[in-house]
Coordinates of C-alpha atoms in Angstrom, one line a residue:
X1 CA -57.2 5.4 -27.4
X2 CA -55.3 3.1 -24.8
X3 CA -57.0 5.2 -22.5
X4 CA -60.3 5.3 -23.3
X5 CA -60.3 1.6 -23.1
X6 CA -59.0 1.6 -19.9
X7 CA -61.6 3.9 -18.3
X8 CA -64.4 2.2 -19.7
X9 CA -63.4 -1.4 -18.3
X10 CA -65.5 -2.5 -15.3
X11 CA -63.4 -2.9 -12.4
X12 CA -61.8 -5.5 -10.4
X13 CA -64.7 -4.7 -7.6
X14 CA -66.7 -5.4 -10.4
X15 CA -65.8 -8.6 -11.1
X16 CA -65.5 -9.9 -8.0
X17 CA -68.4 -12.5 -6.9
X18 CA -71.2 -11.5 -4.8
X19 CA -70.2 -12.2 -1.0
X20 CA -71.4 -16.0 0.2
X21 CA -73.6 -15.9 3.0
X22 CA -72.6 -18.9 4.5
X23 CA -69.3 -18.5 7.5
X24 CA -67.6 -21.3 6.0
X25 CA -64.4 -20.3 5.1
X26 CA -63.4 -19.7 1.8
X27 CA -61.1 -22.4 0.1
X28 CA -58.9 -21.6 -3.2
X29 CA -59.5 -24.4 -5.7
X30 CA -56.9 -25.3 -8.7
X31 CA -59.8 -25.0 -11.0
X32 CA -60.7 -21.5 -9.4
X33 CA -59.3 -18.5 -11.7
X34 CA -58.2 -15.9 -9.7
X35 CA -56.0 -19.0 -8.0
X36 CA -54.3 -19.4 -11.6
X37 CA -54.3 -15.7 -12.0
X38 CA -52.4 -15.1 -8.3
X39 CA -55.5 -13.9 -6.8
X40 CA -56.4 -16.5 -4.6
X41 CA -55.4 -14.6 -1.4
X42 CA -57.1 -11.3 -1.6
X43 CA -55.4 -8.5 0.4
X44 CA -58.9 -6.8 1.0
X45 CA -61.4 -9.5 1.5
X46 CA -61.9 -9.7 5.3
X47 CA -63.3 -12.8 6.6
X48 CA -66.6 -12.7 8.5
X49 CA -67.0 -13.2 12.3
X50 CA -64.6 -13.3 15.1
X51 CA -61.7 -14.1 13.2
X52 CA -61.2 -10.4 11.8
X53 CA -58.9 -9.5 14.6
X54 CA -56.7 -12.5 14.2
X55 CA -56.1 -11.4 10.4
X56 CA -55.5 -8.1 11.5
X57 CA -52.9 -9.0 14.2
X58 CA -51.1 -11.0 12.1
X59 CA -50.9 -8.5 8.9
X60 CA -49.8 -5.9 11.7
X61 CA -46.9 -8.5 12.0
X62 CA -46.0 -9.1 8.8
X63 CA -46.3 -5.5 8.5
X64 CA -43.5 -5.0 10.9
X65 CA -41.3 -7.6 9.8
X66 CA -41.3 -6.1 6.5
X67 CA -40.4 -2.9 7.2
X68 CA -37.7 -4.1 10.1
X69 CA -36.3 -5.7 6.8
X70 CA -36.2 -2.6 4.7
X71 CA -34.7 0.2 7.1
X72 CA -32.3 -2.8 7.5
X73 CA -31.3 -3.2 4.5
X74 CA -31.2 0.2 3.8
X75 CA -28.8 1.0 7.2
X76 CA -26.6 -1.2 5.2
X77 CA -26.4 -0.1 1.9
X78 CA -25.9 4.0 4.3
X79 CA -22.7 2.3 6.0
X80 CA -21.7 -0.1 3.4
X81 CA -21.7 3.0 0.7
X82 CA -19.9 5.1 3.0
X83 CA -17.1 2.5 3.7
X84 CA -17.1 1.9 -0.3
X85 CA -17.6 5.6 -1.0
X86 CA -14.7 6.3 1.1
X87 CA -12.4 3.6 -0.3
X88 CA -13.2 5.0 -3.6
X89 CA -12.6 8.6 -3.1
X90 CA -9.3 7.8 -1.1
X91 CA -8.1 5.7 -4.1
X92 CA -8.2 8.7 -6.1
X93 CA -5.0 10.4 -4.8
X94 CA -2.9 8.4 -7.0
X95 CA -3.9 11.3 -10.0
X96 CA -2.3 13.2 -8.0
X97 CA 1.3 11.5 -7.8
X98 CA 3.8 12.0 -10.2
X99 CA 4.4 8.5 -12.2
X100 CA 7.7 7.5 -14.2
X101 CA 7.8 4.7 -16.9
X102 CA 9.4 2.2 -14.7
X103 CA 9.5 -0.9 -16.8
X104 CA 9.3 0.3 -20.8
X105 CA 12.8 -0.1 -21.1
X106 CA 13.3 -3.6 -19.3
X107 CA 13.6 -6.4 -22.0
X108 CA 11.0 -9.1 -20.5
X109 CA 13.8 -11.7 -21.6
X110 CA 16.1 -10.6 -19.2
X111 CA 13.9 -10.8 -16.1
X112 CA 14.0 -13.1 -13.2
X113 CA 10.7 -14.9 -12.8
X114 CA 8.2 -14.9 -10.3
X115 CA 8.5 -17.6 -8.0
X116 CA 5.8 -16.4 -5.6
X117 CA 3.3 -15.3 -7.3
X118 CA 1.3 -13.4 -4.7
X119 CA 4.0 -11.8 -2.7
X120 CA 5.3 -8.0 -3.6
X121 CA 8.4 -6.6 -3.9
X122 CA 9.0 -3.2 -4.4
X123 CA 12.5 -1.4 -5.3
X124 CA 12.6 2.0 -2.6
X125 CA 14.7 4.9 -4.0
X126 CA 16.0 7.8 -2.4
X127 CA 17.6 11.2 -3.6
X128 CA 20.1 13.2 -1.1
X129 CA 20.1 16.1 -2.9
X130 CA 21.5 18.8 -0.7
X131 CA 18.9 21.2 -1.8
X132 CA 15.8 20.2 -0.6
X133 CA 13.6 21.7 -3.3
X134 CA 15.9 20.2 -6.1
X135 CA 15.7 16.3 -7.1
X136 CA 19.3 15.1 -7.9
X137 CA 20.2 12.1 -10.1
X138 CA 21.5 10.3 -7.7
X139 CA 19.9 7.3 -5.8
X140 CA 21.5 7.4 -2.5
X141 CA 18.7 5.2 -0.6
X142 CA 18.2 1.9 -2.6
X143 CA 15.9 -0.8 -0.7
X144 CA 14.1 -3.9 -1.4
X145 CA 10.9 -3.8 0.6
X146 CA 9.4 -7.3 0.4
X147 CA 5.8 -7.8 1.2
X148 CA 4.2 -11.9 1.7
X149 CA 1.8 -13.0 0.4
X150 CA -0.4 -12.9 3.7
X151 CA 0.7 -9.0 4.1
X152 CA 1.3 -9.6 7.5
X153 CA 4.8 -9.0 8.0
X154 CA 7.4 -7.2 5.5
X155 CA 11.3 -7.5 4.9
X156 CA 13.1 -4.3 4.0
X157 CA 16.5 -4.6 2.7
X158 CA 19.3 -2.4 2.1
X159 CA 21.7 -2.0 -0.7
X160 CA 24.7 0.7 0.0
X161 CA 24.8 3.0 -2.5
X162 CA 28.8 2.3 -3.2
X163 CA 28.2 -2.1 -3.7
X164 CA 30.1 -2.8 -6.8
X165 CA 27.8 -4.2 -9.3
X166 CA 27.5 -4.8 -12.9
X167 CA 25.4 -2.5 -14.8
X168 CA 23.3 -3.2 -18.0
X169 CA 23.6 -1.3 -21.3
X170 CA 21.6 1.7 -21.2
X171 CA 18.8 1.4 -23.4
X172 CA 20.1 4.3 -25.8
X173 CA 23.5 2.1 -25.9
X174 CA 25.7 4.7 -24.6
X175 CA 26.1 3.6 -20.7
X176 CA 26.5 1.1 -19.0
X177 CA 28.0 -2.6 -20.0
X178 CA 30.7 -1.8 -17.3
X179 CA 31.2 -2.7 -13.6
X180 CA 30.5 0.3 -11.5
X181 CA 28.5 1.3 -8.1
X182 CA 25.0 0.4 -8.0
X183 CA 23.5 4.4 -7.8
X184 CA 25.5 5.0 -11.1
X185 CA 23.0 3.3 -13.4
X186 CA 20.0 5.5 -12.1
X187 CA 22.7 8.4 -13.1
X188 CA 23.4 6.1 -16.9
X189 CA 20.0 5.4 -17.5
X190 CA 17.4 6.4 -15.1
X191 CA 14.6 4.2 -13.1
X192 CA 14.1 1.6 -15.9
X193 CA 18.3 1.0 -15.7
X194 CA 18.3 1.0 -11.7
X195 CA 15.4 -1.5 -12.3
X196 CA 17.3 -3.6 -14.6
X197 CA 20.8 -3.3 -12.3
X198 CA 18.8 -4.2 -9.3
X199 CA 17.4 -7.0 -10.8
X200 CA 20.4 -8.1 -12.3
X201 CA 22.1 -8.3 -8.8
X202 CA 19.3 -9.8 -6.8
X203 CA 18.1 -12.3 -9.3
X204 CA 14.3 -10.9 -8.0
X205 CA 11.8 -9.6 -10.3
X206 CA 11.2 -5.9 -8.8
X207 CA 6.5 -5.4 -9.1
X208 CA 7.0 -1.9 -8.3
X209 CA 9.1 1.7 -7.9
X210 CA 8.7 4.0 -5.5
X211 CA 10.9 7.1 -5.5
X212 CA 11.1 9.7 -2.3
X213 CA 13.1 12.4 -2.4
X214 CA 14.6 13.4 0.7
X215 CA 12.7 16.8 0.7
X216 CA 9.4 15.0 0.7
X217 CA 10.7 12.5 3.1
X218 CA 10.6 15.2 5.7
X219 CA 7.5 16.6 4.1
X220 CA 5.9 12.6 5.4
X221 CA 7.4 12.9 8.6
X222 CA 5.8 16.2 9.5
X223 CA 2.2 15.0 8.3
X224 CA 2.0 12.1 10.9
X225 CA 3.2 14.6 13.7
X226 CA 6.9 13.7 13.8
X227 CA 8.4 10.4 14.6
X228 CA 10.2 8.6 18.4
X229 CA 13.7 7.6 17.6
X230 CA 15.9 5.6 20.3
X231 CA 19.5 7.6 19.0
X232 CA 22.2 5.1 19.5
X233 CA 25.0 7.5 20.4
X234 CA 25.0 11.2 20.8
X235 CA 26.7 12.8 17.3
X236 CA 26.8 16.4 15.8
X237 CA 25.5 16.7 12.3
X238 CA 27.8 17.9 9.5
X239 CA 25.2 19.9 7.7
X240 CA 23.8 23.6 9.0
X241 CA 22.0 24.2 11.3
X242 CA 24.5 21.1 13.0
X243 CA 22.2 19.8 15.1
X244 CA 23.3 18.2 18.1
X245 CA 21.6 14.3 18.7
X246 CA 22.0 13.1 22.2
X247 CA 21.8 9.5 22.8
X248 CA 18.4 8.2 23.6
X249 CA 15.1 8.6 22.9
X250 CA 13.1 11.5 21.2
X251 CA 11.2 13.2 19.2
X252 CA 11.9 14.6 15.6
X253 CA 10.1 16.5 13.6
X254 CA 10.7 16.3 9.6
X255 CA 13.5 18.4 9.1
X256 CA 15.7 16.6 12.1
X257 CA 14.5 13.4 10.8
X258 CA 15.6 14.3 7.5
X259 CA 19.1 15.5 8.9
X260 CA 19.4 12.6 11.2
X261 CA 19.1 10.3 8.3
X262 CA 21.6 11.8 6.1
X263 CA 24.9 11.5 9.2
X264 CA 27.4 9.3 8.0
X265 CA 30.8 10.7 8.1
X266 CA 30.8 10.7 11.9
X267 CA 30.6 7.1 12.2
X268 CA 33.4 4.3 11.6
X269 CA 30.8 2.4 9.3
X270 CA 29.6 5.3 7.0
X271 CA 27.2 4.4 4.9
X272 CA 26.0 1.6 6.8
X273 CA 25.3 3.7 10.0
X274 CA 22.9 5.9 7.7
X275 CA 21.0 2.9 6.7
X276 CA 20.4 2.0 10.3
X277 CA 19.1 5.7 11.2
X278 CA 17.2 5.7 7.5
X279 CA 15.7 2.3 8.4
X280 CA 14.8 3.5 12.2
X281 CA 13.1 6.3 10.4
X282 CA 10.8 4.7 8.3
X283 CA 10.0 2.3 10.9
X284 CA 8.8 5.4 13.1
X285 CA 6.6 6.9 10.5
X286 CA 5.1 3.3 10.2
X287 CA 3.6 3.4 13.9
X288 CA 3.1 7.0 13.8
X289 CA 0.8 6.8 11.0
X290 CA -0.7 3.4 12.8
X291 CA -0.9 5.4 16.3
X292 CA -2.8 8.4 14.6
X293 CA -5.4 6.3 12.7
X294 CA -4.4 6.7 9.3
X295 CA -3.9 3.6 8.6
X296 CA -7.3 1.7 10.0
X297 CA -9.6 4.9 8.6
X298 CA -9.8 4.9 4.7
X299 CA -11.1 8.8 4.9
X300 CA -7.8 9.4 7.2
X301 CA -5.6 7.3 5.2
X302 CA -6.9 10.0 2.1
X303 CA -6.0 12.9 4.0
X304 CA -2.5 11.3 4.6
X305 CA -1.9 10.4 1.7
X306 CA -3.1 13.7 -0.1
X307 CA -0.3 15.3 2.2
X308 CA 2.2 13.9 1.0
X309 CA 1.5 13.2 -2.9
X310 CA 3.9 15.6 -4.2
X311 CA 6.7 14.1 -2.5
X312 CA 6.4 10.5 -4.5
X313 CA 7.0 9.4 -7.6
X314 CA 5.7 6.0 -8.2
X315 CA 5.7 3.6 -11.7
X316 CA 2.6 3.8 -13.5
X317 CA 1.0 0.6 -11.9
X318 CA 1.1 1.0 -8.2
X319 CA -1.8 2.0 -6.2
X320 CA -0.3 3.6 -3.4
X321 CA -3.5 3.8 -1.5
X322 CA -4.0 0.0 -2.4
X323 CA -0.5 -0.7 -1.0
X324 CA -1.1 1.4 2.3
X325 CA -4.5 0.0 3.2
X326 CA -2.5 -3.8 2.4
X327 CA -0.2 -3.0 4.9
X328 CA -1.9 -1.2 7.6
X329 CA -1.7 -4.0 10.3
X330 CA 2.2 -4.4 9.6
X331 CA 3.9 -2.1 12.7
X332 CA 7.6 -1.7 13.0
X333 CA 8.0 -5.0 15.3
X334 CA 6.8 -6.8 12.0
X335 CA 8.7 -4.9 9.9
X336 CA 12.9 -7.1 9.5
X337 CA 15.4 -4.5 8.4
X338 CA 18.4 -5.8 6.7
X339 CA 21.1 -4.7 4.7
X340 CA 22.1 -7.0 1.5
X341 CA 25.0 -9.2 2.7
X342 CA 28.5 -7.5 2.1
X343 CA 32.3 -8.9 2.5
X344 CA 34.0 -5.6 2.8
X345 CA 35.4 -2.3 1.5
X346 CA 38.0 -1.7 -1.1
X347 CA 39.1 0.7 -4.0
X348 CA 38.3 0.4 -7.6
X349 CA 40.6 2.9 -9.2
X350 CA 40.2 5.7 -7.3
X351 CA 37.0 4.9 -5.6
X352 CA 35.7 3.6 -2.2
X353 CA 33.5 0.3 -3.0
X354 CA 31.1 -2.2 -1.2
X355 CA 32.2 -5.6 -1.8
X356 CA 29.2 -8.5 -1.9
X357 CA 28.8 -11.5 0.0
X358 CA 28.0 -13.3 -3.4
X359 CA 27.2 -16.7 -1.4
X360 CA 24.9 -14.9 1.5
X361 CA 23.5 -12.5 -0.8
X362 CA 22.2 -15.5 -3.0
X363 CA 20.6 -17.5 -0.5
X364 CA 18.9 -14.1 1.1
X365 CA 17.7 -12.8 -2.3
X366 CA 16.4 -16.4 -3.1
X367 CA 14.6 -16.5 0.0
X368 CA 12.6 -13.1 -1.1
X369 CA 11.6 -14.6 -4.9
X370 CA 10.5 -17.7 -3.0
X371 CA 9.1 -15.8 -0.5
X372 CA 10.6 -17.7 2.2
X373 CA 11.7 -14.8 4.5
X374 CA 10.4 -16.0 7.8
X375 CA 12.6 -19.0 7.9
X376 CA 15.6 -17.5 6.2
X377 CA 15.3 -14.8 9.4
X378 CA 14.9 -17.9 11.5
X379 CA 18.1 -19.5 10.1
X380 CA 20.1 -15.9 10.3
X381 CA 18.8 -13.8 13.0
X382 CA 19.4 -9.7 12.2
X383 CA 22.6 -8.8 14.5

């Protein structure tokens, strides 16, 4: 019916006036009603005379600029859905990480605050498990990394796995309450205990876990092609195949970095001397990944990061790929290694303990929640 209508309506040709025979040039009128209608320039209607070619040069123009203006714009929306597209697809590797409930069992009462409210501090754990295809409960490798707010430098600190600490309740009730060494309470009550112990001794509210075991860790080296390492002093490892290290630099690949990493018995400052060479490690990896791309390339970043998924384990929340792409301008000369402030050794009972500097660990641990790093450094330059 609609159509019939529409078929037997004359058309806009029709309609249109006779042609005047005069050359004046047409003028639109307010009163005119194809002015009120929108009509009153008309596409079609060429004038009469010499100025035809005029009109023509100057729709060939418009012409141009018009389409100039769409392959523009759709060049940008190619490159600018590829760059999104890209972001997007790379963000999807965190499905493939293996989370842990970080935080379920961390009474909010009992939590520092957040001074700083766009800096980031993330608690680091490590497992030494001797086999390298079975996690152990320990946390050998704990670390505060401590990102700004600007994300343009980062703080990683240190806490030896024997520093005498006070440990929480377990949330079942049936550990903890007691003084013992910091990596117990990961072996009392798992990541939400080592979260609450941690946060209990540094007075810093922890944003997110990361946990690497030492297997992976040398799964991470061997995807960025191996890291530079400037060794000290020459030293034999303790552990098969006993490598030898020779002082100096050189290249490892993941299974010497993960050996050189573990040495501690050879040197007169144990633990400490494997927080140096842990420390020097990741701070390789850091430029490796920088020198081969993957951090400036959210496609390469992807393929990184798929690489090593199965060697994390992060809390629920954290993005790694989000965290990675934050960070990619940070290299290792940005990157302040410290270990938290310490007064000694001793024995409690029949066990070898870290003693803390309560006074310098307080001013460095408020200097992270304020996120006030650069001029604590400033005030006590790394030895």
């Amino acid at each position: 019916m609609q159509e019939k209508q529409r078929s037997g309506s004359p058309s806009a040709a029709d309609l249109r006036p006779p042609a005047a025979s005069t050359t004046a040039p047409r003028c639109a009128r307010s009163d005119d009603p194809r002015s009120a209608a929108g009509t009153a320039a008309l596409p079609d209607e060429q004038p009469d005379g010499p100025a035809a070619p005029a009109s023509s040069g100057l729709r060939a123009r418009r012409r141009f600029r018009i389409t100039a203006l769409i392959v523009g714009l759709v060049l940008l929306l190619v490159v600018g859905g590829l760059g999104l597209g890209g972001r997007l697809y790379a963000r999807s590797v965190g499905q493939e990480i293996e989370r842990v409930d970080a935080f379920s069992h961390v009474p909010e009462a009992e939590r520092p605050t957040r001074a700083a409210s766009k800096a980031l501090n993330l608690l680091i754990l490590g497992s030494d498990s001797r086999d390298p295809d079975t996690k152990g409960s320990r946390t050998d490798t704990i670390m505060v990394l401590h990102l700004p707010a600007a994300r343009d430098r980062a703080q990683l600190i240190s806490i030896p796995r024997d520093t005498w600490v006070t440990v929480p309740k377990s949330a079942d009730g049936r550990t903890g309450g007691a003084n013992a060494k910091i990596n117990t309470a990961y072996a009392w009550g798992g990541t939400s205990l080592m979260v609450r112990t941690v946060e209990s001794f540094t007075a810093v509210r922890i944003d997110h876990v990361l946990l690497i075991d030492f297997a992976g860790f040398q799964r991470i080296v061997d995807a960025v092609g191996g890291v530079e390492i400037d060794v000290d002093r020459g030293f034999t490892s303790i552990h098969p195949p006993h490598r030898t290290f020779t002082a100096g630099r050189q290249r490892l690949n993941g299974a010497a970095a993960l050996d050189y990493s573990r040495q501690r018995k050879q040197f007169s400052d144990g633990d400490f001397a494997r927080i140096r060479h842990q420390q020097q490690v990741i701070a390789a990896i850091m430029d490796q990944a920088a020198a081969k791309g993957f951090l400036a390339n959210p496609v390469r970043l992807n393929s990184f990061l798929r690489a090593t998924a199965d060697a994390i384990t992060a809390d629920k929340t954290l993005s790694v790929f989000d965290l990675a792409w934050e960070m990619r301008g940070v290299r290792s000369s940005d990157l302040s290694r410290l270990t938290s402030p310490s007064s000694g050794t001793g024995t409690e009972g029949d066990e070898s303990v870290v003693y803390t500097d309560t006074g310098q660990a307080r001013r460095l641990y408020q200097a992270v929640k304020d996120d006030a790093m650069e001029k604590w450094l400033a005030d006590n330059p790394p030895s």
